[in-house]
Amino acid sequence: MAIARYENLSVNTVTNGVSNLGEQTTTITKWFDTRGTVHDVNNSLKISEKYRVYSDLVNFTLNYTPNTKLMVDNQHSYSITWRNHEWRITDCREANDRMRITFLCYRNDPVVPV
């Protein structure tokens, strides 16, 4: 059984747009601070012929609120900041009793040459 610990988290809004030059832009704005349980941290490494790709997965469990319900409905528009890194939401699991929501989040580190 994994150990879950309460940690400070920040929930951010993610806005994608296009600059005047036609470049894709991503704006991340802090929405609110909260505390949630952090568990099942998984660090993985993929090595191809030329590159190493590091990716991390983690589960964040938050209480069910109107804000977290909005996050479930629009996963692509939100991210979570934990330990000074931004984690994007890839999957959500609502408890049957609607007391908590678990977000499976990922963070990709830059690709590094082998």
PDB file of C-alpha atoms in Angstrom, residues 7-106:
ATOM      1  CA  GLU A   7       1.071  18.695   0.489  1.00  0.00           C
ATOM      2  CA  ASN A   8       0.492  22.249  -0.699  1.00  0.00           C
ATOM      3  CA  LEU A   9      -0.664  22.537  -4.309  1.00  0.00           C
ATOM      4  CA  SER A  10      -1.538  25.404  -6.625  1.00  0.00           C
ATOM      5  CA  VAL A  11      -4.185  25.013  -9.297  1.00  0.00           C
ATOM      6  CA  ASN A  12      -3.551  26.998 -12.486  1.00  0.00           C
ATOM      7  CA  THR A  13      -5.607  27.948 -15.511  1.00  0.00           C
ATOM      8  CA  VAL A  14      -3.996  27.189 -18.870  1.00  0.00           C
ATOM      9  CA  THR A  15      -4.859  29.389 -21.835  1.00  0.00           C
ATOM     10  CA  ASN A  16      -3.660  28.560 -25.342  1.00  0.00           C
ATOM     11  CA  GLY A  17      -3.563  31.234 -27.986  1.00  0.00           C
ATOM     12  CA  VAL A  18      -1.802  32.592 -31.029  1.00  0.00           C
ATOM     13  CA  SER A  19       0.513  35.625 -31.027  1.00  0.00           C
ATOM     14  CA  ASN A  20       0.478  38.392 -33.655  1.00  0.00           C
ATOM     15  CA  LEU A  21       3.202  36.474 -35.502  1.00  0.00           C
ATOM     16  CA  GLY A  22       1.165  33.273 -35.618  1.00  0.00           C
ATOM     17  CA  GLU A  23       3.153  31.505 -32.874  1.00  0.00           C
ATOM     18  CA  GLN A  24       1.355  29.211 -30.439  1.00  0.00           C
ATOM     19  CA  THR A  25       1.384  30.641 -26.900  1.00  0.00           C
ATOM     20  CA  THR A  26       0.509  29.070 -23.569  1.00  0.00           C
ATOM     21  CA  THR A  27      -0.325  31.290 -20.600  1.00  0.00           C
ATOM     22  CA  ILE A  28      -0.443  29.754 -17.118  1.00  0.00           C
ATOM     23  CA  THR A  29      -2.153  31.773 -14.369  1.00  0.00           C
ATOM     24  CA  LYS A  30      -2.502  30.749 -10.724  1.00  0.00           C
ATOM     25  CA  TRP A  31      -6.159  30.158  -9.846  1.00  0.00           C
ATOM     26  CA  PHE A  32      -6.063  29.077  -6.183  1.00  0.00           C
ATOM     27  CA  ASP A  33      -3.927  27.359  -3.527  1.00  0.00           C
ATOM     28  CA  THR A  34      -5.074  24.173  -1.818  1.00  0.00           C
ATOM     29  CA  ARG A  35      -3.904  21.090   0.034  1.00  0.00           C
ATOM     30  CA  GLY A  36      -4.341  17.588  -1.288  1.00  0.00           C
ATOM     31  CA  THR A  37      -2.886  14.135  -0.949  1.00  0.00           C
ATOM     32  CA  VAL A  38       0.001  13.196  -3.201  1.00  0.00           C
ATOM     33  CA  HIS A  39       0.631   9.522  -3.901  1.00  0.00           C
ATOM     34  CA  ASP A  40       1.825   6.953  -6.421  1.00  0.00           C
ATOM     35  CA  VAL A  41       4.701   9.050  -7.736  1.00  0.00           C
ATOM     36  CA  ASN A  42       6.201   7.254 -10.748  1.00  0.00           C
ATOM     37  CA  ASN A  43       9.335   8.337 -12.604  1.00  0.00           C
ATOM     38  CA  SER A  44       9.980   6.700 -15.937  1.00  0.00           C
ATOM     39  CA  LEU A  45      12.597   6.861 -18.643  1.00  0.00           C
ATOM     40  CA  LYS A  46      12.289   5.919 -22.325  1.00  0.00           C
ATOM     41  CA  ILE A  47      15.436   5.555 -24.388  1.00  0.00           C
ATOM     42  CA  SER A  48      15.170   5.585 -28.155  1.00  0.00           C
ATOM     43  CA  GLU A  49      18.059   5.400 -30.585  1.00  0.00           C
ATOM     44  CA  LYS A  50      18.959   9.062 -30.220  1.00  0.00           C
ATOM     45  CA  TYR A  51      17.107  10.484 -27.203  1.00  0.00           C
ATOM     46  CA  ARG A  52      16.171   9.906 -23.582  1.00  0.00           C
ATOM     47  CA  VAL A  53      12.694  11.051 -22.556  1.00  0.00           C
ATOM     48  CA  TYR A  54      11.988  11.448 -18.851  1.00  0.00           C
ATOM     49  CA  SER A  55       8.356  11.527 -17.768  1.00  0.00           C
ATOM     50  CA  ASP A  56       6.784  11.546 -14.343  1.00  0.00           C
ATOM     51  CA  LEU A  57       3.296  10.532 -13.204  1.00  0.00           C
ATOM     52  CA  VAL A  58       1.638  11.390  -9.909  1.00  0.00           C
ATOM     53  CA  ASN A  59      -1.837  11.190  -8.362  1.00  0.00           C
ATOM     54  CA  PHE A  60      -3.303  14.232  -6.630  1.00  0.00           C
ATOM     55  CA  THR A  61      -6.473  13.701  -4.575  1.00  0.00           C
ATOM     56  CA  LEU A  62      -8.573  16.780  -3.799  1.00  0.00           C
ATOM     57  CA  ASN A  63     -11.926  17.239  -2.101  1.00  0.00           C
ATOM     58  CA  TYR A  64     -14.967  17.443  -4.373  1.00  0.00           C
ATOM     59  CA  THR A  65     -15.900  21.113  -4.810  1.00  0.00           C
ATOM     60  CA  PRO A  66     -17.448  23.152  -7.630  1.00  0.00           C
ATOM     61  CA  ASN A  67     -13.903  24.188  -8.646  1.00  0.00           C
ATOM     62  CA  THR A  68     -12.625  20.614  -8.892  1.00  0.00           C
ATOM     63  CA  LYS A  69     -15.781  19.608 -10.791  1.00  0.00           C
ATOM     64  CA  LEU A  70     -14.963  22.374 -13.278  1.00  0.00           C
ATOM     65  CA  MET A  71     -11.425  20.949 -13.559  1.00  0.00           C
ATOM     66  CA  VAL A  72     -12.854  17.502 -14.390  1.00  0.00           C
ATOM     67  CA  ASP A  73     -15.125  18.924 -17.079  1.00  0.00           C
ATOM     68  CA  ASN A  74     -12.277  20.914 -18.742  1.00  0.00           C
ATOM     69  CA  GLN A  75      -9.072  19.003 -18.012  1.00  0.00           C
ATOM     70  CA  HIS A  76      -7.068  20.661 -20.787  1.00  0.00           C
ATOM     71  CA  SER A  77      -7.659  24.107 -19.250  1.00  0.00           C
ATOM     72  CA  TYR A  78      -6.028  23.409 -15.873  1.00  0.00           C
ATOM     73  CA  SER A  79      -2.721  22.311 -14.409  1.00  0.00           C
ATOM     74  CA  ILE A  80      -1.360  21.735 -10.897  1.00  0.00           C
ATOM     75  CA  THR A  81       1.865  23.176  -9.521  1.00  0.00           C
ATOM     76  CA  TRP A  82       3.653  20.962  -6.998  1.00  0.00           C
ATOM     77  CA  ARG A  83       7.301  21.283  -5.923  1.00  0.00           C
ATOM     78  CA  ASN A  84       7.770  24.191  -8.334  1.00  0.00           C
ATOM     79  CA  HIS A  85       6.867  22.070 -11.368  1.00  0.00           C
ATOM     80  CA  GLU A  86       3.769  22.213 -13.503  1.00  0.00           C
ATOM     81  CA  TRP A  87       1.801  18.973 -13.826  1.00  0.00           C
ATOM     82  CA  ARG A  88      -0.787  18.575 -16.606  1.00  0.00           C
ATOM     83  CA  ILE A  89      -3.952  16.570 -15.995  1.00  0.00           C
ATOM     84  CA  THR A  90      -4.253  13.404 -18.058  1.00  0.00           C
ATOM     85  CA  ASP A  91      -7.066  11.562 -16.269  1.00  0.00           C
ATOM     86  CA  CYS A  92      -9.621  12.126 -13.488  1.00  0.00           C
ATOM     87  CA  ARG A  93     -11.366   9.653 -11.204  1.00  0.00           C
ATOM     88  CA  GLU A  94     -14.347  10.767  -9.131  1.00  0.00           C
ATOM     89  CA  ALA A  95     -15.197   8.769  -6.020  1.00  0.00           C
ATOM     90  CA  ASN A  96     -18.675   7.228  -6.087  1.00  0.00           C
ATOM     91  CA  ASP A  97     -19.700   9.189  -2.998  1.00  0.00           C
ATOM     92  CA  ARG A  98     -18.527  12.477  -4.619  1.00  0.00           C
ATOM     93  CA  MET A  99     -16.321  13.303  -1.656  1.00  0.00           C
ATOM     94  CA  ARG A 100     -13.002  13.415  -3.527  1.00  0.00           C
ATOM     95  CA  ILE A 101     -11.478  13.467  -7.003  1.00  0.00           C
ATOM     96  CA  THR A 102      -8.145  11.930  -8.000  1.00  0.00           C
ATOM     97  CA  PHE A 103      -6.232  13.579 -10.821  1.00  0.00           C
ATOM     98  CA  LEU A 104      -3.582  11.552 -12.653  1.00  0.00           C
ATOM     99  CA  CYS A 105      -1.027  14.122 -13.810  1.00  0.00           C
ATOM    100  CA  TYR A 106       2.115  14.001 -15.918  1.00  0.00           C
TER     101      TYR A 106
END
